[in-house]
PDB file of C-alpha atoms in Angstrom:
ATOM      1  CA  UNK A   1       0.000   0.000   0.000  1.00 81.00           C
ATOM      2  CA  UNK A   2       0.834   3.620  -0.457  1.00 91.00           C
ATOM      3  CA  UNK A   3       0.768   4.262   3.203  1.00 88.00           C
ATOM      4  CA  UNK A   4       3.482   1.047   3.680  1.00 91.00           C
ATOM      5  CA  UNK A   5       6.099   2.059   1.335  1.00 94.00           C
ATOM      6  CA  UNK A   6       5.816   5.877   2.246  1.00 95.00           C
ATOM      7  CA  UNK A   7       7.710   4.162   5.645  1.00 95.00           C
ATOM      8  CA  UNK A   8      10.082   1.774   3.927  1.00 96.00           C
ATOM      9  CA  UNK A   9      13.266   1.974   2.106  1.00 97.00           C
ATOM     10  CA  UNK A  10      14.292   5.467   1.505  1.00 97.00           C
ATOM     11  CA  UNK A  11      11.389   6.625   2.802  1.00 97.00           C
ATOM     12  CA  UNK A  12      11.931   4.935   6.086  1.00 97.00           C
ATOM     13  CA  UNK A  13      12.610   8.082   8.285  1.00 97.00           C
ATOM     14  CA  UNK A  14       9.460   9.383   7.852  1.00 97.00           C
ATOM     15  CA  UNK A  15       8.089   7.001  10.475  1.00 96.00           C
ATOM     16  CA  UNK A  16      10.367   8.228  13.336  1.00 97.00           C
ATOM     17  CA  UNK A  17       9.243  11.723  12.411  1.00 97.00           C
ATOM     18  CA  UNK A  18       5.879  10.753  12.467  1.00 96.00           C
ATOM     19  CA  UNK A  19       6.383   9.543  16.182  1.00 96.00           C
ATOM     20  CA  UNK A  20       8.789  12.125  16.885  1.00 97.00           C
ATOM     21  CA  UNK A  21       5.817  14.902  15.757  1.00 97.00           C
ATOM     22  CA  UNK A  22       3.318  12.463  18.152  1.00 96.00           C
ATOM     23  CA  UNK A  23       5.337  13.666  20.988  1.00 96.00           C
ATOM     24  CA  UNK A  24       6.174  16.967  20.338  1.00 97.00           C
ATOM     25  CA  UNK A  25       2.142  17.312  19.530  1.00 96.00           C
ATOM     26  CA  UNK A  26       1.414  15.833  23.129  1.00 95.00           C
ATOM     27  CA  UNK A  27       3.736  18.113  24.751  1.00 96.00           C
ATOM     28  CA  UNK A  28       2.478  21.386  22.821  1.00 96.00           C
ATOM     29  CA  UNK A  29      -0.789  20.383  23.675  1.00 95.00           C
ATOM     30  CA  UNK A  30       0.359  20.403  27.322  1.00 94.00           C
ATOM     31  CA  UNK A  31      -0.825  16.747  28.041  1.00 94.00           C
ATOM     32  CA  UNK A  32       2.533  15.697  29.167  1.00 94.00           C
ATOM     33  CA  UNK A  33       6.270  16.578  28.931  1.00 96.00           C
ATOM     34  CA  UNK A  34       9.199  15.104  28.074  1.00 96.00           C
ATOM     35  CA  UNK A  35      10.324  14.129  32.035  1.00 95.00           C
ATOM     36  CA  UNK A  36       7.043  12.123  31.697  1.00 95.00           C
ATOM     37  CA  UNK A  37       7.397  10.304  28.724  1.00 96.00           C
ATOM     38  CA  UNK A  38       8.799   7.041  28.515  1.00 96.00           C
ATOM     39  CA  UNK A  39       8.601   5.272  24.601  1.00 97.00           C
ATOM     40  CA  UNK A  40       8.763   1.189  24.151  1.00 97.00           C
ATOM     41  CA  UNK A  41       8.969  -1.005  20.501  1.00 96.00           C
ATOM     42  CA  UNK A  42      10.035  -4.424  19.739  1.00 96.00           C
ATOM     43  CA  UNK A  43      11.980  -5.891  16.868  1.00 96.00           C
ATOM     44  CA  UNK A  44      10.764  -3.033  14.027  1.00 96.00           C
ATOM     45  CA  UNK A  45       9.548  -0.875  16.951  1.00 96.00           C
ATOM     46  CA  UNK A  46      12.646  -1.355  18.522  1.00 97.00           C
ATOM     47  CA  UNK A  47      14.491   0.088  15.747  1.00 98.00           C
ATOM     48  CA  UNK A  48      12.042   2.402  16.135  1.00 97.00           C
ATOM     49  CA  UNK A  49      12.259   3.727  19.428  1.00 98.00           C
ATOM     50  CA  UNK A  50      16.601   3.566  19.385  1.00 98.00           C
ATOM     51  CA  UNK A  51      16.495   5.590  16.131  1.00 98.00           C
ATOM     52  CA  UNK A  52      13.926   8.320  17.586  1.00 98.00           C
ATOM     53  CA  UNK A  53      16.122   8.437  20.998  1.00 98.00           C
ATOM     54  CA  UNK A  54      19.239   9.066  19.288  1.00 98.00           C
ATOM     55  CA  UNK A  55      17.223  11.888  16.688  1.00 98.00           C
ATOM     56  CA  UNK A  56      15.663  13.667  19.877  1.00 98.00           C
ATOM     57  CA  UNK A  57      16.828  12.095  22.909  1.00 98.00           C
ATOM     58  CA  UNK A  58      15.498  15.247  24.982  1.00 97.00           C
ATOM     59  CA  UNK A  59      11.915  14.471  23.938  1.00 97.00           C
ATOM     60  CA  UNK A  60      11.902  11.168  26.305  1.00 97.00           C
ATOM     61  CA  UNK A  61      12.726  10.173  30.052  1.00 97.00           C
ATOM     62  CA  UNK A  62      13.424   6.953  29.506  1.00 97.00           C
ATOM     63  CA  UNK A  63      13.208   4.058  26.230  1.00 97.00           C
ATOM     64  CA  UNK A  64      12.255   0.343  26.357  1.00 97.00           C
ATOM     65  CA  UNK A  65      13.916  -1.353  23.395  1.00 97.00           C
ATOM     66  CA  UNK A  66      12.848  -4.999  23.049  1.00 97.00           C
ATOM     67  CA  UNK A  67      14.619  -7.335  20.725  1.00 97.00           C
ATOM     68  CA  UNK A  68      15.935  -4.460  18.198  1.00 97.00           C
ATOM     69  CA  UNK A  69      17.467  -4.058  15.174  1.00 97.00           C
ATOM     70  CA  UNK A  70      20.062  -1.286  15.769  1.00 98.00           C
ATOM     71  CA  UNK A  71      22.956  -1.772  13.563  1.00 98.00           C
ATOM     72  CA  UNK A  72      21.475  -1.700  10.255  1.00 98.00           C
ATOM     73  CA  UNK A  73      24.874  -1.082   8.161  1.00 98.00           C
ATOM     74  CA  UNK A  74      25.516  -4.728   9.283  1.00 97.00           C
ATOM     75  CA  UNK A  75      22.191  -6.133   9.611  1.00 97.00           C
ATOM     76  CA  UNK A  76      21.882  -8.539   6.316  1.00 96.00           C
ATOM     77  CA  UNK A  77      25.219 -10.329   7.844  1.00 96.00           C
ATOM     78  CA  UNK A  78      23.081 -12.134  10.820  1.00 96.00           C
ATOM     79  CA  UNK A  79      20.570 -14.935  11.055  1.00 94.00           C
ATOM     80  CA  UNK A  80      17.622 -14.292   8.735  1.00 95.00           C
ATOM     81  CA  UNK A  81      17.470 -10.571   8.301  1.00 95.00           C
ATOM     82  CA  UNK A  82      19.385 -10.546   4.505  1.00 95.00           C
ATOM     83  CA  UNK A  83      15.549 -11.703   3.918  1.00 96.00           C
ATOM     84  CA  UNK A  84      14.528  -7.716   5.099  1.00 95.00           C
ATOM     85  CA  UNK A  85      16.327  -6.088   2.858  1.00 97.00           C
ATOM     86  CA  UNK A  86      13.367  -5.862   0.581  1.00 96.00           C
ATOM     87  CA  UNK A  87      11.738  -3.870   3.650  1.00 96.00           C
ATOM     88  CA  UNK A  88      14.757  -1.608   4.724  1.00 97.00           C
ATOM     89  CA  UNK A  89      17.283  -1.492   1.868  1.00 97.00           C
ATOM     90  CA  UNK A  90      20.830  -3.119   0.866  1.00 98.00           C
ATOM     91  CA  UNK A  91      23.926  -1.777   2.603  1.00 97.00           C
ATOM     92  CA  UNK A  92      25.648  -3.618   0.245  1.00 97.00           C
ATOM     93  CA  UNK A  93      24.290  -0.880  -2.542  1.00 97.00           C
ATOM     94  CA  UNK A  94      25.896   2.842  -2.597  1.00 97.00           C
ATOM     95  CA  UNK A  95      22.615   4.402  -2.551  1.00 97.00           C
ATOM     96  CA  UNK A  96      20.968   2.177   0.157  1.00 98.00           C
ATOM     97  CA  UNK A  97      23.979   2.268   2.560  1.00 98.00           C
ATOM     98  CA  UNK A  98      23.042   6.154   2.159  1.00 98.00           C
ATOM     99  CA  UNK A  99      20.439   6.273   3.838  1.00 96.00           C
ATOM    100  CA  UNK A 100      20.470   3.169   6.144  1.00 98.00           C
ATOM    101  CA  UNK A 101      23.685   4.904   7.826  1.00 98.00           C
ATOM    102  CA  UNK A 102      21.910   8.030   8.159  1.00 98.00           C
ATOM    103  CA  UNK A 103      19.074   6.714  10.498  1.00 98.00           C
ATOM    104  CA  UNK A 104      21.033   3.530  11.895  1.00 98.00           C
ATOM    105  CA  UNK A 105      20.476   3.920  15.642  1.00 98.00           C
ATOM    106  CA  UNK A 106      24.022   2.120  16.411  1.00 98.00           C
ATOM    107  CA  UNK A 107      25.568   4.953  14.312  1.00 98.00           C
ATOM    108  CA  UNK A 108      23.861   7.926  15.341  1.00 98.00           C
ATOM    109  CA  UNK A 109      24.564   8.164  19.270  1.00 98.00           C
ATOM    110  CA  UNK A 110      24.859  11.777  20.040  1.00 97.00           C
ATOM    111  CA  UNK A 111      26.549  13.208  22.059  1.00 95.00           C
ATOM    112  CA  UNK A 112      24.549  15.439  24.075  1.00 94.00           C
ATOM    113  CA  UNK A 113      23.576  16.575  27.571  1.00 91.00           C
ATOM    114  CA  UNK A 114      20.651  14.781  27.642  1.00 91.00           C
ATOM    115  CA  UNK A 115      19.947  11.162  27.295  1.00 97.00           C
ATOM    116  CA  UNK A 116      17.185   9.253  28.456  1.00 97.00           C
ATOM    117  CA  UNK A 117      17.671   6.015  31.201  1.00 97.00           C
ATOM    118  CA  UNK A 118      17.859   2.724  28.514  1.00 97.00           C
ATOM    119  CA  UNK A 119      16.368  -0.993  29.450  1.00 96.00           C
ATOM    120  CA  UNK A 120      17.590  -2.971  26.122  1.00 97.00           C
ATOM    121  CA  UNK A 121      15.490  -6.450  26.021  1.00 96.00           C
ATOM    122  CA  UNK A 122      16.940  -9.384  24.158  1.00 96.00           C
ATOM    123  CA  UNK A 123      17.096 -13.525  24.471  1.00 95.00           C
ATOM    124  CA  UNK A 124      20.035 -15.848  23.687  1.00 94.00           C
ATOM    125  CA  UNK A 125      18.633 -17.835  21.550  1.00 93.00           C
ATOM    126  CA  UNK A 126      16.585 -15.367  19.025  1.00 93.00           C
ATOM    127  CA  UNK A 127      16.506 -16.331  15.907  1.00 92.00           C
ATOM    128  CA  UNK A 128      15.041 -13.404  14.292  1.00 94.00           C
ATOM    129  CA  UNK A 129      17.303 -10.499  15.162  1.00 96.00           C
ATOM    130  CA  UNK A 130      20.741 -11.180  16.513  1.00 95.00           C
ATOM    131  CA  UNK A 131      20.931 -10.603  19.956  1.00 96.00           C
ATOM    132  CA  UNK A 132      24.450  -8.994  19.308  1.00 96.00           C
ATOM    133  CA  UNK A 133      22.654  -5.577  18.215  1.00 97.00           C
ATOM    134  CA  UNK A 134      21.272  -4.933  21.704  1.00 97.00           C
ATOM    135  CA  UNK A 135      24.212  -5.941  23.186  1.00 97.00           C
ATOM    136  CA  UNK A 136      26.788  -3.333  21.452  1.00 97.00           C
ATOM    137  CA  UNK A 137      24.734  -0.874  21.831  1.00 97.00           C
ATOM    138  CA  UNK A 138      24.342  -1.617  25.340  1.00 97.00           C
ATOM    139  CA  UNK A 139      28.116  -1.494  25.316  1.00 96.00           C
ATOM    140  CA  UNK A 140      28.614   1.747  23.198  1.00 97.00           C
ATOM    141  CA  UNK A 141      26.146   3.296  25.572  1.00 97.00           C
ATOM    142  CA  UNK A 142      26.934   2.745  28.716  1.00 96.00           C
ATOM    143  CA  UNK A 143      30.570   4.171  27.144  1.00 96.00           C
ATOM    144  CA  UNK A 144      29.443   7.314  25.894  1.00 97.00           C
ATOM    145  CA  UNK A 145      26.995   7.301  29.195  1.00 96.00           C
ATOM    146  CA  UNK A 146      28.594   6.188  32.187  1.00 94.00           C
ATOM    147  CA  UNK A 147      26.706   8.467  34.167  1.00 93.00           C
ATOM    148  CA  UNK A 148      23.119   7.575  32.753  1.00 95.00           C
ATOM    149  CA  UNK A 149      21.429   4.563  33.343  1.00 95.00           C
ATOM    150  CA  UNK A 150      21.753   1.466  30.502  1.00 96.00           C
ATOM    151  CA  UNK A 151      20.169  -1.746  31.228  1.00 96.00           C
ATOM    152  CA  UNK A 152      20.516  -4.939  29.626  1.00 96.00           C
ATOM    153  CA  UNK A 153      17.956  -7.256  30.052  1.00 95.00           C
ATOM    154  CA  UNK A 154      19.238 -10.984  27.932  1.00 94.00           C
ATOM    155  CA  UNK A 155      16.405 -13.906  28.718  1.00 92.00           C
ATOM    156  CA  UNK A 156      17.956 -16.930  28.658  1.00 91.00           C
ATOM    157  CA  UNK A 157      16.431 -20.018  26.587  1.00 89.00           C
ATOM    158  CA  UNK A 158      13.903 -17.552  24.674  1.00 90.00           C
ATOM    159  CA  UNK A 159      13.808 -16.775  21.289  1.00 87.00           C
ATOM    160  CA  UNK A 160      12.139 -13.945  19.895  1.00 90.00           C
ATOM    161  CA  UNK A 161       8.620 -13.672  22.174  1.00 82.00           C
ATOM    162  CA  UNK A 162       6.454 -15.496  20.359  1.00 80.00           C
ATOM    163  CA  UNK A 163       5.478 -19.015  22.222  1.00 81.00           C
ATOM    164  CA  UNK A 164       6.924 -17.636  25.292  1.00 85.00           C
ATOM    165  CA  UNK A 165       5.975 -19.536  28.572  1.00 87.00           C
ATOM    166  CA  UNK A 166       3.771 -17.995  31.283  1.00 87.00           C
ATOM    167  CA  UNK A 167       5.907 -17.183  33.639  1.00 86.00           C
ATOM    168  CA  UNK A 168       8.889 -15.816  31.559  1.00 89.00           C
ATOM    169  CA  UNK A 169       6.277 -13.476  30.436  1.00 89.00           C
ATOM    170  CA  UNK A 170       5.398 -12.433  34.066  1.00 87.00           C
ATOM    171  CA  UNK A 171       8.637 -11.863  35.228  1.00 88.00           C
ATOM    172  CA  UNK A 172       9.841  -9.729  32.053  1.00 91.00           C
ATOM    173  CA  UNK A 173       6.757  -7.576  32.586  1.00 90.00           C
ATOM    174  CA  UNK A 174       7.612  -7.138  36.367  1.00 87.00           C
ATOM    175  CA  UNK A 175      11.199  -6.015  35.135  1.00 90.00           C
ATOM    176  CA  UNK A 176       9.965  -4.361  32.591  1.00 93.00           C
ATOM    177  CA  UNK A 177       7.238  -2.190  34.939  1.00 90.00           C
ATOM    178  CA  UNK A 178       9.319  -1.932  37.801  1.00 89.00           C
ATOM    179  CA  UNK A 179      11.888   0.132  35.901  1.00 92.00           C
ATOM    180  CA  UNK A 180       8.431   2.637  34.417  1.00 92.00           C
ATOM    181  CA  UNK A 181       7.558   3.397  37.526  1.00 89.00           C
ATOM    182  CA  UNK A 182      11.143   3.676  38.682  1.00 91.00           C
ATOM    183  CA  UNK A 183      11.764   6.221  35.940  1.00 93.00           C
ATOM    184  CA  UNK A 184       8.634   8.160  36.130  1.00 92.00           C
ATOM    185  CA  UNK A 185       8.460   8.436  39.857  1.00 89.00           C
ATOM    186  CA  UNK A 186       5.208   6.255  40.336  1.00 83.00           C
ATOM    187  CA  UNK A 187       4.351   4.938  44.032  1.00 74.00           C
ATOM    188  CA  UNK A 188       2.469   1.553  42.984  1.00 63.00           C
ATOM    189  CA  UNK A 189       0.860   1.920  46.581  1.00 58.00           C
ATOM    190  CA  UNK A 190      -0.503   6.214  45.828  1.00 57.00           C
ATOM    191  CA  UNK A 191      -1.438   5.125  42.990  1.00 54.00           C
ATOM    192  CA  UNK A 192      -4.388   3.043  43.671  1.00 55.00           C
ATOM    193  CA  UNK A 193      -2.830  -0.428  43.180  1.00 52.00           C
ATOM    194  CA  UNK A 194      -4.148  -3.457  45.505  1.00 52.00           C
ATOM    195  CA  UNK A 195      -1.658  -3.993  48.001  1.00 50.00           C
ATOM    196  CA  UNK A 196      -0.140  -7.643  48.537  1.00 49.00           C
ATOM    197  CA  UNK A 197       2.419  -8.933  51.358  1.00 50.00           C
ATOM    198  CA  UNK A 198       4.115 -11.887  51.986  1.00 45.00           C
ATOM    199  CA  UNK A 199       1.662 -14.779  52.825  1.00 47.00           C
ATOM    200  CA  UNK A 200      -1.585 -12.760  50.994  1.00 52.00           C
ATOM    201  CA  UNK A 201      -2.142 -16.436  48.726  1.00 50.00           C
ATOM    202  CA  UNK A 202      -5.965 -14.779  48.794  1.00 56.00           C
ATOM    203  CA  UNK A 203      -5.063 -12.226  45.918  1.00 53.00           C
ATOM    204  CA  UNK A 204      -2.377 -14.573  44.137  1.00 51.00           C
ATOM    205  CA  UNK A 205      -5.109 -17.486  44.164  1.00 56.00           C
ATOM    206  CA  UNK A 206      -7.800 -14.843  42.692  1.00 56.00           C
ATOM    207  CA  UNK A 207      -5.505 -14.145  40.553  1.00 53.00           C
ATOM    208  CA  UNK A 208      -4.510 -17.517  39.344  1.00 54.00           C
ATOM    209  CA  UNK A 209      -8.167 -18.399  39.096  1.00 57.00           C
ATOM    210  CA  UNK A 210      -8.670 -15.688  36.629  1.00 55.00           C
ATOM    211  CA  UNK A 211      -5.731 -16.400  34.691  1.00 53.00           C
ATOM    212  CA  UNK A 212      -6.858 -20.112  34.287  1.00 53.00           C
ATOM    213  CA  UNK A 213     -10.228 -18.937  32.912  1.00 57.00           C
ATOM    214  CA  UNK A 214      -9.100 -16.616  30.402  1.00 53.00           C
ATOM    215  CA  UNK A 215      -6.812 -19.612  28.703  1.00 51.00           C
ATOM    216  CA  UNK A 216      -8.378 -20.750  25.460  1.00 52.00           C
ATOM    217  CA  UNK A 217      -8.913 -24.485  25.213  1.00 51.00           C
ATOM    218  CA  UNK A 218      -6.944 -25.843  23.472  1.00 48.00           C
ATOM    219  CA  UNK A 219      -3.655 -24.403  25.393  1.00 48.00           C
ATOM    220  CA  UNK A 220      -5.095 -24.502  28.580  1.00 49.00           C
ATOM    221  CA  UNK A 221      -2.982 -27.850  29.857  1.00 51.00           C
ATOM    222  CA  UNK A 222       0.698 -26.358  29.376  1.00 48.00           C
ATOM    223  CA  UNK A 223      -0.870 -22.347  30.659  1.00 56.00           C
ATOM    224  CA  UNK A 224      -2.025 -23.970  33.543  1.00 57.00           C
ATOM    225  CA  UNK A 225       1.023 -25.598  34.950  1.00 61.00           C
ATOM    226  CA  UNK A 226       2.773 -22.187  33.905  1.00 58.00           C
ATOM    227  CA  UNK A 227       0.439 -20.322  36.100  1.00 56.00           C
ATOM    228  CA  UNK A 228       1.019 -23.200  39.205  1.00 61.00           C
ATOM    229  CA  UNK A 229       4.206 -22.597  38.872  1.00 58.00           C
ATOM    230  CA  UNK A 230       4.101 -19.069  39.311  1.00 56.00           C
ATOM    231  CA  UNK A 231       1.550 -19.377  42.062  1.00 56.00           C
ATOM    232  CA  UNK A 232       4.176 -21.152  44.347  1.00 57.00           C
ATOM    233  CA  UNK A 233       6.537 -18.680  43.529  1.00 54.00           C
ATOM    234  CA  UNK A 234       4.305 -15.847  44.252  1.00 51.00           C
ATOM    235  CA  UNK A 235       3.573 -17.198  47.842  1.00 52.00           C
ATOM    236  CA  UNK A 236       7.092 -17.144  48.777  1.00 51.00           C
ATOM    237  CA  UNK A 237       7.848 -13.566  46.948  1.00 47.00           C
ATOM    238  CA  UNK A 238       8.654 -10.267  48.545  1.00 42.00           C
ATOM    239  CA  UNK A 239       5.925  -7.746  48.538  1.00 39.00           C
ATOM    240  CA  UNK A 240       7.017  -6.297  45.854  1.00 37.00           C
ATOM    241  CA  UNK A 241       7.208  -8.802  43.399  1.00 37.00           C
ATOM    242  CA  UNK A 242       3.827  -9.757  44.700  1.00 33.00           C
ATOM    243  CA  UNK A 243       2.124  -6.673  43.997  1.00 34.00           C
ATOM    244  CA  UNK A 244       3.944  -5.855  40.617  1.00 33.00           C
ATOM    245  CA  UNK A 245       2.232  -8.781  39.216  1.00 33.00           C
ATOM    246  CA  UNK A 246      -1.017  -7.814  39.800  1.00 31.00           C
ATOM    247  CA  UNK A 247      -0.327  -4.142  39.460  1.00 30.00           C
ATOM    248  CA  UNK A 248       0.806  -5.634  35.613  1.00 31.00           C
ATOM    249  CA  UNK A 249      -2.144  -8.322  34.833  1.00 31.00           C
ATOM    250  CA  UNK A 250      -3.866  -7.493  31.891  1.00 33.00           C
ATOM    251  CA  UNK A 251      -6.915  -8.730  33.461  1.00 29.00           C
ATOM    252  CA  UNK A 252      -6.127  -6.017  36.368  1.00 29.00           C
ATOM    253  CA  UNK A 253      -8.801  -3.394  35.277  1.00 28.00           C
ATOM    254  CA  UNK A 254     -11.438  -5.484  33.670  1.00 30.00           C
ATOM    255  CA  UNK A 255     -11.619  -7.462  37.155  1.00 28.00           C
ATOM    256  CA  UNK A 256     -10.947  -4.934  39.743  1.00 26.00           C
ATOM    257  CA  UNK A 257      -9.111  -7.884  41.705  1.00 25.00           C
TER     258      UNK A 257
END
């Protein structure tokens, strides 16, 4: 479609301008500001969000970047991604090379007074995008920003999300939440989340009742025993880790545990 290839190739830039202009819009319209944003993409998105941080890294407080493509000089070199160059372009060609270097997030690091906090998300055994991207720009990062905070989250036996177990999924999101509200400031307790303690197996069992419901059929033998296993867990967790997860259940609002 028209509206697809007026975001790949050369024309790929225009979609980080298009999300850059989505945050300048919400903070000219005085809805938020830029110590209050915090931006999050996967795979494309991730590539995404690192190429918008290192174009405007004032706009945002802090970036999630899940399993990203981030050196895309390289990227054709690793696993199956010589299959995207259809989508992004071949640095192999002059004119590609161009314009792949120009927006390549590895690349483009400023240097600059402000940089948001980083959590970089990646598994060992992904067999999409090469874990290796997150990690050197973890590296390059944390070099050019010893002072700001870069985090490196690698999940071990997990490829690139898809099909991944129940409680893998759980504890990324509690990592992945606990650093949001880290960043922006948020009291999970002030704001209005049910409060859990050691030994409250009332709202972990509530929970895991839900849970159980909400599993289609046909998966529901291998879902449950993820969600036992994260019940016993649970009952022995600090408070914390406790209340993240049902601060984080998707099921959270709709049930009003």
């Amino acid at each position: 479609s028209a509206w697809h290839n007026d975001g790949m190739l050369e024309n790929k830039q225009n979609t980080f301008d298009d999300f850059i202009s989505a945050a300048e819009w919400l903070m000219e319209n005085e809805y938020t500001n830029s110590k209050k944003i915090v931006i999050s993409g996967g795979s494309n998105g991730g590539l995404l969000v690192g190429a918008t941080m290192t174009q405007r890294p004032e706009l945002f407080k802090a970036v999630i970047c899940d399993v990203p493509l981030l050196d895309m000089v390289r990227f054709p070199k690793f696993l199956i991604a010589s299959l995207w160059r259809a989508e992004y372009g071949d640095p192999d060609r002059k004119e590609d090379f161009e314009w792949l270097h120009a927006y390549s997030p590895y690349h483009n690091v400023p240097s600059t007074e402000e940089w948001p906090n980083l959590l970089l998300k990646t598994a060992d055994h992904d067999t999409r995008v090469d874990p290796l991207h997150a990690r050197k720009f973890a590296a390059l990062v944390q070099e050019m920003y010893p002072k700001s905070l870069t985090l490196l989250r690698v999940e071990k036996n997990a490829g690139h999300g898809a099909g991944k177990p129940l409680h893998k999924v759980i504890d990324e999101l509690e990592d992945t939440w606990a650093f949001v509200f880290d960043e922006l400031g948020i009291d999970i307790i002030e704001a209005g989340f049910p409060i859990a303690s050691p030994g409250d197996f009332e709202a972990v069992t509530e929970i895991s009742k839900i849970l159980k419901k909400s599993i289609p059929a046909g998966l529901s033998r291998h879902s449950k025993k993820d969600i036992d296993r994260c019940y016993e867990a649970l009952k022995h967790a600090p408070r914390f880790r406790i209340h993240t997860f049902i601060s984080t259940s998707p099921l959270h609002m709709k049930h009003k545990l």
